[in-house]
mmCIF file of C-alpha atoms in Angstrom:
data_model
loop_
_atom_site.group_PDB
_atom_site.id
_atom_site.type_symbol
_atom_site.label_atom_id
_atom_site.label_comp_id
_atom_site.label_asym_id
_atom_site.label_seq_id
_atom_site.Cartn_x
_atom_site.Cartn_y
_atom_site.Cartn_z
ATOM 1 C CA LEU Y 250 116.823 165.153 68.916
ATOM 2 C CA HIS Y 251 120.026 165.644 70.944
ATOM 3 C CA MET Y 252 119.170 169.318 71.399
ATOM 4 C CA LYS Y 253 115.716 168.437 72.744
ATOM 5 C CA GLN Y 254 117.075 165.701 75.011
ATOM 6 C CA ALA Y 255 119.800 167.916 76.442
ATOM 7 C CA ILE Y 256 117.506 170.840 77.264
ATOM 8 C CA THR Y 257 114.863 168.505 78.688
ATOM 9 C CA MET Y 258 117.427 166.878 80.970
ATOM 10 C CA ALA Y 259 118.817 170.221 82.124
ATOM 11 C CA PHE Y 260 115.342 171.569 82.910
ATOM 12 C CA GLU Y 261 114.485 168.397 84.846
ATOM 13 C CA GLU Y 262 117.622 168.833 86.955
ATOM 14 C CA ILE Y 263 117.091 172.549 87.518
ATOM 15 C CA ASN Y 264 113.450 172.071 88.502
ATOM 16 C CA ALA Y 265 114.350 169.200 90.826
ATOM 17 C CA ASN Y 266 116.604 171.668 92.630
ATOM 18 C CA GLY Y 267 113.953 174.321 93.124
ATOM 19 C CA GLY Y 268 113.702 175.860 89.676
ATOM 20 C CA VAL Y 269 114.527 179.517 89.050
ATOM 21 C CA LEU Y 270 113.283 182.445 91.138
ATOM 22 C CA GLY Y 271 111.018 180.057 93.007
ATOM 23 C CA ARG Y 272 109.324 178.791 89.834
ATOM 24 C CA GLU Y 273 109.783 175.738 87.647
ATOM 25 C CA LEU Y 274 111.187 176.273 84.174
ATOM 26 C CA GLU Y 275 108.750 175.487 81.374
ATOM 27 C CA MET Y 276 109.865 174.479 77.898
ATOM 28 C CA TYR Y 277 107.776 175.248 74.838
ATOM 29 C CA LEU Y 278 109.214 173.248 71.962
ATOM 30 C CA VAL Y 279 108.508 173.966 68.280
ATOM 31 C CA ASP Y 280 109.897 172.048 65.283
ATOM 32 C CA ASP Y 281 111.683 174.359 62.838
ATOM 33 C CA ALA Y 282 111.596 171.732 60.048
ATOM 34 C CA GLY Y 283 115.346 172.102 59.561
ATOM 35 C CA ASN Y 284 115.134 175.037 57.164
ATOM 36 C CA ALA Y 285 115.023 178.846 57.219
ATOM 37 C CA ALA Y 286 111.304 179.144 56.409
ATOM 38 C CA GLY Y 287 110.466 176.669 59.163
ATOM 39 C CA ALA Y 288 112.680 178.568 61.582
ATOM 40 C CA VAL Y 289 110.820 181.813 60.917
ATOM 41 C CA THR Y 290 107.467 180.111 61.540
ATOM 42 C CA ALA Y 291 108.747 178.399 64.680
ATOM 43 C CA VAL Y 292 110.324 181.532 66.151
ATOM 44 C CA ASN Y 293 107.209 183.629 65.555
ATOM 45 C CA ASN Y 294 105.149 180.891 67.200
ATOM 46 C CA ILE Y 295 107.434 180.937 70.229
ATOM 47 C CA LEU Y 296 107.578 184.731 70.444
ATOM 48 C CA SER Y 297 103.773 184.901 70.505
ATOM 49 C CA ARG Y 298 103.975 183.199 73.914
ATOM 50 C CA ASP Y 299 106.278 185.902 75.354
ATOM 51 C CA PRO Y 300 109.135 183.658 76.533
ATOM 52 C CA ALA Y 301 111.730 184.924 78.988
ATOM 53 C CA ILE Y 302 114.540 183.602 76.767
ATOM 54 C CA CYS Y 303 114.905 181.328 73.741
ATOM 55 C CA ILE Y 304 117.337 178.588 72.768
ATOM 56 C CA GLY Y 305 117.816 178.073 69.022
ATOM 57 C CA PRO Y 306 117.484 177.892 66.080
ATOM 58 C CA HIS Y 307 120.498 175.663 65.771
ATOM 59 C CA THR Y 308 122.054 176.092 62.322
ATOM 60 C CA SER Y 309 123.423 179.276 60.800
ATOM 61 C CA PRO Y 310 120.887 179.683 57.956
ATOM 62 C CA MET Y 311 118.003 179.238 60.400
ATOM 63 C CA ALA Y 312 119.507 181.551 63.016
ATOM 64 C CA LEU Y 313 120.135 184.179 60.361
ATOM 65 C CA ALA Y 314 116.508 183.961 59.182
ATOM 66 C CA ALA Y 315 115.258 184.449 62.753
ATOM 67 C CA MET Y 316 117.570 187.320 63.725
ATOM 68 C CA ASP Y 317 115.261 190.226 62.935
ATOM 69 C CA PHE Y 318 112.301 188.686 64.731
ATOM 70 C CA TYR Y 319 114.242 188.251 67.969
ATOM 71 C CA LYS Y 320 115.675 191.753 67.691
ATOM 72 C CA GLU Y 321 112.286 193.342 67.056
ATOM 73 C CA ALA Y 322 110.753 191.447 69.974
ATOM 74 C CA GLY Y 323 113.719 192.259 72.222
ATOM 75 C CA VAL Y 324 114.044 188.629 73.319
ATOM 76 C CA PRO Y 325 117.528 187.182 73.968
ATOM 77 C CA PHE Y 326 118.376 183.847 72.364
ATOM 78 C CA ILE Y 327 121.252 181.389 72.588
ATOM 79 C CA SER Y 328 122.386 179.353 69.580
ATOM 80 C CA ALA Y 329 125.217 177.058 68.539
ATOM 81 C CA ALA Y 330 125.142 178.446 64.993
ATOM 82 C CA THR Y 331 128.722 179.023 63.888
ATOM 83 C CA SER Y 332 128.671 181.345 60.857
ATOM 84 C CA PRO Y 333 130.751 184.543 61.199
ATOM 85 C CA SER Y 334 128.080 186.408 59.211
ATOM 86 C CA LEU Y 335 125.689 186.226 62.166
ATOM 87 C CA LEU Y 336 127.670 189.024 63.807
ATOM 88 C CA ASP Y 337 127.079 191.222 60.769
ATOM 89 C CA GLN Y 338 123.482 191.567 61.920
ATOM 90 C CA GLN Y 339 124.657 193.486 65.010
ATOM 91 C CA ASN Y 340 121.951 191.874 67.110
ATOM 92 C CA GLU Y 341 122.614 192.434 70.801
ATOM 93 C CA TYR Y 342 120.059 189.727 71.665
ATOM 94 C CA PHE Y 343 122.109 186.985 69.957
ATOM 95 C CA PHE Y 344 124.423 184.865 72.113
ATOM 96 C CA ARG Y 345 126.645 182.142 70.669
ATOM 97 C CA ILE Y 346 127.445 179.032 72.719
ATOM 98 C CA SER Y 347 129.733 177.618 69.982
ATOM 99 C CA VAL Y 348 132.964 178.912 68.444
ATOM 100 C CA SER Y 349 132.627 181.091 65.340
ATOM 101 C CA ASP Y 350 133.910 179.626 62.097
ATOM 102 C CA ALA Y 351 135.964 182.783 61.621
ATOM 103 C CA VAL Y 352 138.147 181.520 64.443
ATOM 104 C CA VAL Y 353 137.830 177.851 63.464
ATOM 105 C CA GLY Y 354 139.173 178.574 59.992
ATOM 106 C CA GLU Y 355 142.147 180.478 61.346
ATOM 107 C CA VAL Y 356 143.036 177.651 63.742
ATOM 108 C CA MET Y 357 142.732 175.054 60.958
ATOM 109 C CA VAL Y 358 144.968 177.057 58.637
ATOM 110 C CA LYS Y 359 147.587 177.546 61.358
ATOM 111 C CA TYR Y 360 147.515 173.833 62.208
ATOM 112 C CA ALA Y 361 147.903 172.860 58.552
ATOM 113 C CA ALA Y 362 150.838 175.231 58.095
ATOM 114 C CA GLU Y 363 152.628 174.376 61.335
ATOM 115 C CA ASN Y 364 152.065 170.607 61.407
ATOM 116 C CA PHE Y 365 151.973 169.643 57.715
ATOM 117 C CA GLY Y 366 154.053 172.456 56.267
ATOM 118 C CA ALA Y 367 151.135 173.371 54.047
ATOM 119 C CA LYS Y 368 151.682 175.986 51.362
ATOM 120 C CA LYS Y 369 148.532 175.113 49.403
ATOM 121 C CA ILE Y 370 145.185 174.455 51.106
ATOM 122 C CA ALA Y 371 142.044 173.227 49.348
ATOM 123 C CA ALA Y 372 138.526 172.955 50.739
ATOM 124 C CA MET Y 373 135.145 171.354 50.070
ATOM 125 C CA TYR Y 374 132.277 173.449 51.395
ATOM 126 C CA ILE Y 375 128.514 173.291 51.535
ATOM 127 C CA THR Y 376 127.028 176.243 49.666
ATOM 128 C CA ASP Y 377 124.780 177.512 52.456
ATOM 129 C CA ASP Y 378 125.505 180.412 54.788
ATOM 130 C CA TYR Y 379 127.597 178.255 57.125
ATOM 131 C CA GLY Y 380 129.750 176.700 54.430
ATOM 132 C CA LYS Y 381 130.330 179.867 52.429
ATOM 133 C CA ALA Y 382 131.186 181.926 55.512
ATOM 134 C CA ALA Y 383 133.531 179.289 56.955
ATOM 135 C CA ASN Y 384 135.272 178.829 53.622
ATOM 136 C CA SER Y 385 135.638 182.568 53.068
ATOM 137 C CA ALA Y 386 137.099 183.094 56.533
ATOM 138 C CA SER Y 387 139.638 180.307 55.999
ATOM 139 C CA GLU Y 388 140.578 181.598 52.563
ATOM 140 C CA ALA Y 389 141.049 185.139 53.841
ATOM 141 C CA TYR Y 390 143.338 184.041 56.664
ATOM 142 C CA ALA Y 391 145.326 181.637 54.487
ATOM 143 C CA GLN Y 392 145.979 184.352 51.919
ATOM 144 C CA SER Y 393 146.885 186.845 54.646
ATOM 145 C CA ILE Y 394 149.830 184.642 55.660
ATOM 146 C CA GLY Y 395 150.914 183.931 52.093
ATOM 147 C CA LEU Y 396 149.305 180.536 51.480
ATOM 148 C CA GLU Y 397 147.496 179.512 48.291
ATOM 149 C CA TYR Y 398 143.854 178.505 48.634
ATOM 150 C CA TYR Y 399 141.393 176.725 46.349
ATOM 151 C CA SER Y 400 137.841 175.542 47.063
ATOM 152 C CA GLU Y 401 134.954 173.637 45.519
ATOM 153 C CA GLY Y 402 131.310 173.858 46.568
ATOM 154 C CA MET Y 403 128.597 171.243 46.987
ATOM 155 C CA THR Y 404 124.924 171.280 47.911
ATOM 156 C CA ALA Y 405 123.029 169.237 50.484
ATOM 157 C CA GLU Y 406 121.288 167.480 47.579
ATOM 158 C CA ASP Y 407 124.518 166.217 46.018
ATOM 159 C CA THR Y 408 125.034 162.463 46.050
ATOM 160 C CA ASP Y 409 128.334 162.509 44.146
ATOM 161 C CA VAL Y 410 131.182 164.968 44.710
ATOM 162 C CA THR Y 411 133.900 163.103 42.832
ATOM 163 C CA SER Y 412 134.185 165.811 40.172
ATOM 164 C CA GLN Y 413 134.873 168.440 42.848
ATOM 165 C CA LEU Y 414 137.347 166.205 44.645
ATOM 166 C CA LEU Y 415 139.165 165.420 41.401
ATOM 167 C CA LYS Y 416 139.541 169.139 40.702
ATOM 168 C CA ILE Y 417 140.963 169.546 44.203
ATOM 169 C CA ARG Y 418 143.370 166.639 43.619
ATOM 170 C CA ASP Y 419 144.538 168.064 40.306
ATOM 171 C CA TRP Y 420 145.214 171.463 41.938
ATOM 172 C CA GLY Y 421 147.803 169.724 44.143
ATOM 173 C CA PRO Y 422 146.960 170.734 47.741
ATOM 174 C CA ASP Y 423 149.106 169.946 50.756
ATOM 175 C CA VAL Y 424 146.024 169.727 53.019
ATOM 176 C CA VAL Y 425 142.271 169.485 52.370
ATOM 177 C CA PHE Y 426 139.564 171.033 54.575
ATOM 178 C CA SER Y 427 135.854 170.275 54.648
ATOM 179 C CA PHE Y 428 133.119 172.660 55.787
ATOM 180 C CA THR Y 429 130.059 170.444 55.609
ATOM 181 C CA HIS Y 430 127.115 169.198 57.662
ATOM 182 C CA ASP Y 431 126.482 165.665 58.947
ATOM 183 C CA ALA Y 432 125.477 163.614 55.874
ATOM 184 C CA ASP Y 433 127.582 165.804 53.579
ATOM 185 C CA SER Y 434 130.680 165.178 55.702
ATOM 186 C CA ALA Y 435 130.190 161.417 55.445
ATOM 187 C CA LEU Y 436 129.785 161.639 51.653
ATOM 188 C CA VAL Y 437 132.972 163.661 51.279
ATOM 189 C CA VAL Y 438 134.945 161.237 53.457
ATOM 190 C CA ARG Y 439 133.692 158.148 51.610
ATOM 191 C CA GLN Y 440 134.530 159.550 48.180
ATOM 192 C CA TYR Y 441 137.844 161.006 49.400
ATOM 193 C CA ASN Y 442 138.766 157.401 50.212
ATOM 194 C CA GLU Y 443 137.359 155.952 46.993
ATOM 195 C CA LEU Y 444 139.544 158.333 44.976
ATOM 196 C CA GLY Y 445 142.658 157.344 46.929
ATOM 197 C CA LEU Y 446 143.255 160.802 48.370
ATOM 198 C CA LYS Y 447 144.045 159.851 51.949
ATOM 199 C CA GLU Y 448 147.742 160.528 51.489
ATOM 200 C CA ILE Y 449 146.721 164.198 51.539
ATOM 201 C CA PRO Y 450 146.029 165.272 55.165
ATOM 202 C CA PHE Y 451 142.345 165.997 55.710
ATOM 203 C CA ILE Y 452 140.835 168.257 58.384
ATOM 204 C CA GLY Y 453 137.065 168.009 58.639
ATOM 205 C CA PRO Y 454 134.410 170.099 60.380
ATOM 206 C CA ASN Y 455 132.848 169.766 63.826
ATOM 207 C CA ALA Y 456 130.306 167.361 62.318
ATOM 208 C CA LEU Y 457 132.913 164.740 61.410
ATOM 209 C CA PRO Y 458 133.682 163.270 64.870
ATOM 210 C CA MET Y 459 130.010 163.137 65.887
ATOM 211 C CA PRO Y 460 128.463 159.631 66.293
ATOM 212 C CA GLN Y 461 125.743 160.189 63.691
ATOM 213 C CA VAL Y 462 128.431 160.935 61.096
ATOM 214 C CA LEU Y 463 130.895 158.237 62.144
ATOM 215 C CA ASP Y 464 128.039 155.720 61.842
ATOM 216 C CA LEU Y 465 127.886 156.538 58.118
ATOM 217 C CA VAL Y 466 131.532 155.704 57.396
ATOM 218 C CA SER Y 467 133.909 152.854 58.137
ATOM 219 C CA GLY Y 468 136.767 152.961 60.592
ATOM 220 C CA GLU Y 469 139.191 152.491 57.710
ATOM 221 C CA GLN Y 470 137.748 155.530 55.928
ATOM 222 C CA VAL Y 471 138.249 157.898 58.881
ATOM 223 C CA ASP Y 472 141.498 156.430 60.174
ATOM 224 C CA GLY Y 473 144.092 159.212 60.297
ATOM 225 C CA LEU Y 474 141.685 162.027 59.470
ATOM 226 C CA TYR Y 475 141.463 165.184 61.590
ATOM 227 C CA ALA Y 476 138.547 167.363 62.646
ATOM 228 C CA SER Y 477 138.234 170.834 64.110
ATOM 229 C CA THR Y 478 135.580 171.149 66.810
ATOM 230 C CA ASP Y 479 134.567 173.091 69.901
ATOM 231 C CA PHE Y 480 133.539 169.902 71.727
ATOM 232 C CA PHE Y 481 135.503 166.921 72.991
ATOM 233 C CA GLY Y 482 134.002 164.302 75.297
ATOM 234 C CA ASP Y 483 137.002 164.166 77.595
ATOM 235 C CA ARG Y 484 136.487 161.340 80.088
ATOM 236 C CA SER Y 485 139.452 162.571 82.125
ATOM 237 C CA ASP Y 486 137.497 165.732 82.974
ATOM 238 C CA PRO Y 487 135.245 164.969 85.988
ATOM 239 C CA THR Y 488 132.520 167.446 84.970
ATOM 240 C CA MET Y 489 132.357 166.162 81.404
ATOM 241 C CA SER Y 490 132.520 162.523 82.457
ATOM 242 C CA ASP Y 491 129.687 162.985 84.959
ATOM 243 C CA PHE Y 492 127.538 164.690 82.309
ATOM 244 C CA MET Y 493 128.204 161.917 79.805
ATOM 245 C CA ASP Y 494 127.282 159.234 82.337
ATOM 246 C CA ARG Y 495 124.051 160.960 83.358
ATOM 247 C CA TYR Y 496 123.047 161.702 79.767
ATOM 248 C CA THR Y 497 123.698 158.095 78.730
ATOM 249 C CA GLU Y 498 121.681 156.802 81.672
ATOM 250 C CA ARG Y 499 118.791 159.160 80.880
ATOM 251 C CA TRP Y 500 118.627 158.640 77.107
ATOM 252 C CA GLY Y 501 120.451 155.377 76.353
ATOM 253 C CA VAL Y 502 123.033 157.034 74.070
ATOM 254 C CA GLU Y 503 126.225 158.963 74.687
ATOM 255 C CA PRO Y 504 126.006 162.745 74.278
ATOM 256 C CA GLU Y 505 127.691 164.481 71.368
ATOM 257 C CA ARG Y 506 128.431 168.086 70.482
ATOM 258 C CA TYR Y 507 124.833 169.264 70.114
ATOM 259 C CA ALA Y 508 123.882 167.726 73.443
ATOM 260 C CA ALA Y 509 126.766 169.351 75.313
ATOM 261 C CA MET Y 510 126.143 172.730 73.671
ATOM 262 C CA TYR Y 511 122.458 172.910 74.475
ATOM 263 C CA TYR Y 512 122.727 171.349 77.925
ATOM 264 C CA SER Y 513 125.138 174.181 78.700
ATOM 265 C CA ALA Y 514 122.826 176.703 77.019
ATOM 266 C CA ALA Y 515 119.907 175.613 79.212
ATOM 267 C CA TYR Y 516 121.922 176.051 82.405
ATOM 268 C CA LEU Y 517 123.259 179.377 81.164
ATOM 269 C CA ALA Y 518 119.698 180.569 80.465
ATOM 270 C CA ALA Y 519 118.642 179.627 83.993
ATOM 271 C CA ASP Y 520 121.696 181.345 85.434
ATOM 272 C CA ALA Y 521 120.979 184.522 83.466
ATOM 273 C CA ILE Y 522 117.376 184.644 84.719
ATOM 274 C CA THR Y 523 118.634 184.155 88.276
ATOM 275 C CA ARG Y 524 121.203 186.939 87.938
ATOM 276 C CA ALA Y 525 118.627 189.195 86.306
ATOM 277 C CA GLY Y 526 116.320 188.600 89.257
ATOM 278 C CA SER Y 527 113.306 188.638 86.923
ATOM 279 C CA THR Y 528 111.990 187.453 83.580
ATOM 280 C CA ASP Y 529 112.398 190.915 82.068
ATOM 281 C CA HIS Y 530 113.948 190.475 78.618
ATOM 282 C CA GLU Y 531 116.353 193.386 78.885
ATOM 283 C CA ALA Y 532 117.547 192.362 82.339
ATOM 284 C CA ILE Y 533 118.207 188.825 81.061
ATOM 285 C CA ARG Y 534 120.054 190.154 78.010
ATOM 286 C CA GLU Y 535 122.255 192.283 80.253
ATOM 287 C CA ALA Y 536 122.916 189.292 82.513
ATOM 288 C CA LEU Y 537 123.975 187.154 79.542
ATOM 289 C CA ALA Y 538 126.198 189.934 78.214
ATOM 290 C CA SER Y 539 127.943 190.207 81.576
ATOM 291 C CA THR Y 540 128.586 186.460 81.954
ATOM 292 C CA VAL Y 541 132.029 185.757 83.378
ATOM 293 C CA ASP Y 542 133.499 182.319 84.116
ATOM 294 C CA PHE Y 543 130.165 180.491 84.061
ATOM 295 C CA PRO Y 544 131.036 176.823 84.815
ATOM 296 C CA CYS Y 545 129.479 174.148 82.600
ATOM 297 C CA VAL Y 546 130.399 170.969 80.755
ATOM 298 C CA LEU Y 547 132.097 173.036 78.038
ATOM 299 C CA GLY Y 548 134.390 174.670 80.602
ATOM 300 C CA ASN Y 549 134.054 178.229 81.875
ATOM 301 C CA LEU Y 550 132.107 180.579 79.618
ATOM 302 C CA THR Y 551 132.714 184.321 79.406
ATOM 303 C CA ALA Y 552 130.798 186.600 77.054
ATOM 304 C CA ASN Y 553 132.840 188.853 74.788
ATOM 305 C CA GLU Y 554 131.585 192.148 73.361
ATOM 306 C CA HIS Y 555 129.768 190.238 70.591
ATOM 307 C CA GLY Y 556 127.920 187.831 72.875
ATOM 308 C CA GLU Y 557 130.207 184.926 72.022
ATOM 309 C CA LEU Y 558 130.759 182.656 75.005
ATOM 310 C CA ASN Y 559 132.811 179.593 74.031
ATOM 311 C CA SER Y 560 136.570 179.976 73.816
ATOM 312 C CA THR Y 561 137.985 176.443 73.469
ATOM 313 C CA LEU Y 562 138.744 174.675 70.211
ATOM 314 C CA PHE Y 563 140.165 171.221 69.529
ATOM 315 C CA ILE Y 564 141.892 169.589 66.592
ATOM 316 C CA LEU Y 565 141.024 165.900 66.950
ATOM 317 C CA LYS Y 566 142.627 162.903 65.253
ATOM 318 C CA ILE Y 567 140.388 159.925 64.493
ATOM 319 C CA ASP Y 568 141.632 156.313 64.470
ATOM 320 C CA ALA Y 569 140.410 153.108 62.845
ATOM 321 C CA ASP Y 570 138.183 152.344 65.853
ATOM 322 C CA LYS Y 571 136.558 155.774 65.421
ATOM 323 C CA ASN Y 572 138.077 156.998 68.665
ATOM 324 C CA CYS Y 573 139.236 160.600 68.874
ATOM 325 C CA THR Y 574 142.323 161.980 70.549
ATOM 326 C CA VAL Y 575 143.321 165.591 70.984
ATOM 327 C CA ALA Y 576 146.025 166.638 68.549
ATOM 328 C CA GLN Y 577 145.821 170.262 69.677
ATOM 329 C CA LYS Y 578 143.762 172.242 72.181
ATOM 330 C CA VAL Y 579 143.480 175.982 71.654
ATOM 331 C CA SER Y 580 142.270 178.479 74.235
ATOM 332 C CA LEU Y 581 141.014 181.456 72.282
ATOM 333 C CA ASN Y 582 141.385 183.731 75.288
#
């Protein structure tokens, strides 16, 4: 829903200011059903309409399933999917508006070592492409700097992860990570508390500080926990604050990570079409690949050689009122 709202709002604003190349932007929206099979159906539906550019799918398993179809069609697409394995596809039409979990894991490991003196790191991870890739990247980096690493998996269907958490507790970690989606993150946090594990520092995923996750846990349960994310709604930043005010006025709720990502993606798509000077797919792909210092609510975006655009990561600390403060800000450039 936030993805749809953000893109809709961006298109309304762009069209109110004259559109792109003298034409209004049109959005053709298809539900991907939240799974890989649905993503394939949705993407093929969209590609049959010969779009200039696509935004989504959103999650890593869905983006991975759609990769070949975009590549074969030669249509550029922008996604906030975070799995490092997406780059293994070597798809020059893929552009990432989020920060790869390969980098996220490294930053989390460094933070755990430098701020908690961690020698042993444990992790809970969802056993889909996102979770496995994020966990593997963190494990590889931890071991490369001489730290011990242990992990336990869970599925999206799990309603009880106490056995995994007890195994983690018995292993004796100095810090615990979580690489999980929205509902899964809330489940892990609730049972982490129920088992009395909060004395062990906990660093959660980008899902943890999002409103839809915080609504599923109590302030006491998240008090003192950390999260690694590529989005922070910083009210002291005029651009971010203005976006948050306008989004709240338009939709009646404050924006979160997905909203900021895809609002930025919509403006970036419009900018790429403008710089391309046409709706030619290859010209738009080249424009995206040559993006330098594109200003948006996420900051300034610059494409690297892999089509990755976002270069800012935050470690946030959550308090009992579910407010987040920045414990560390990392510029990946």
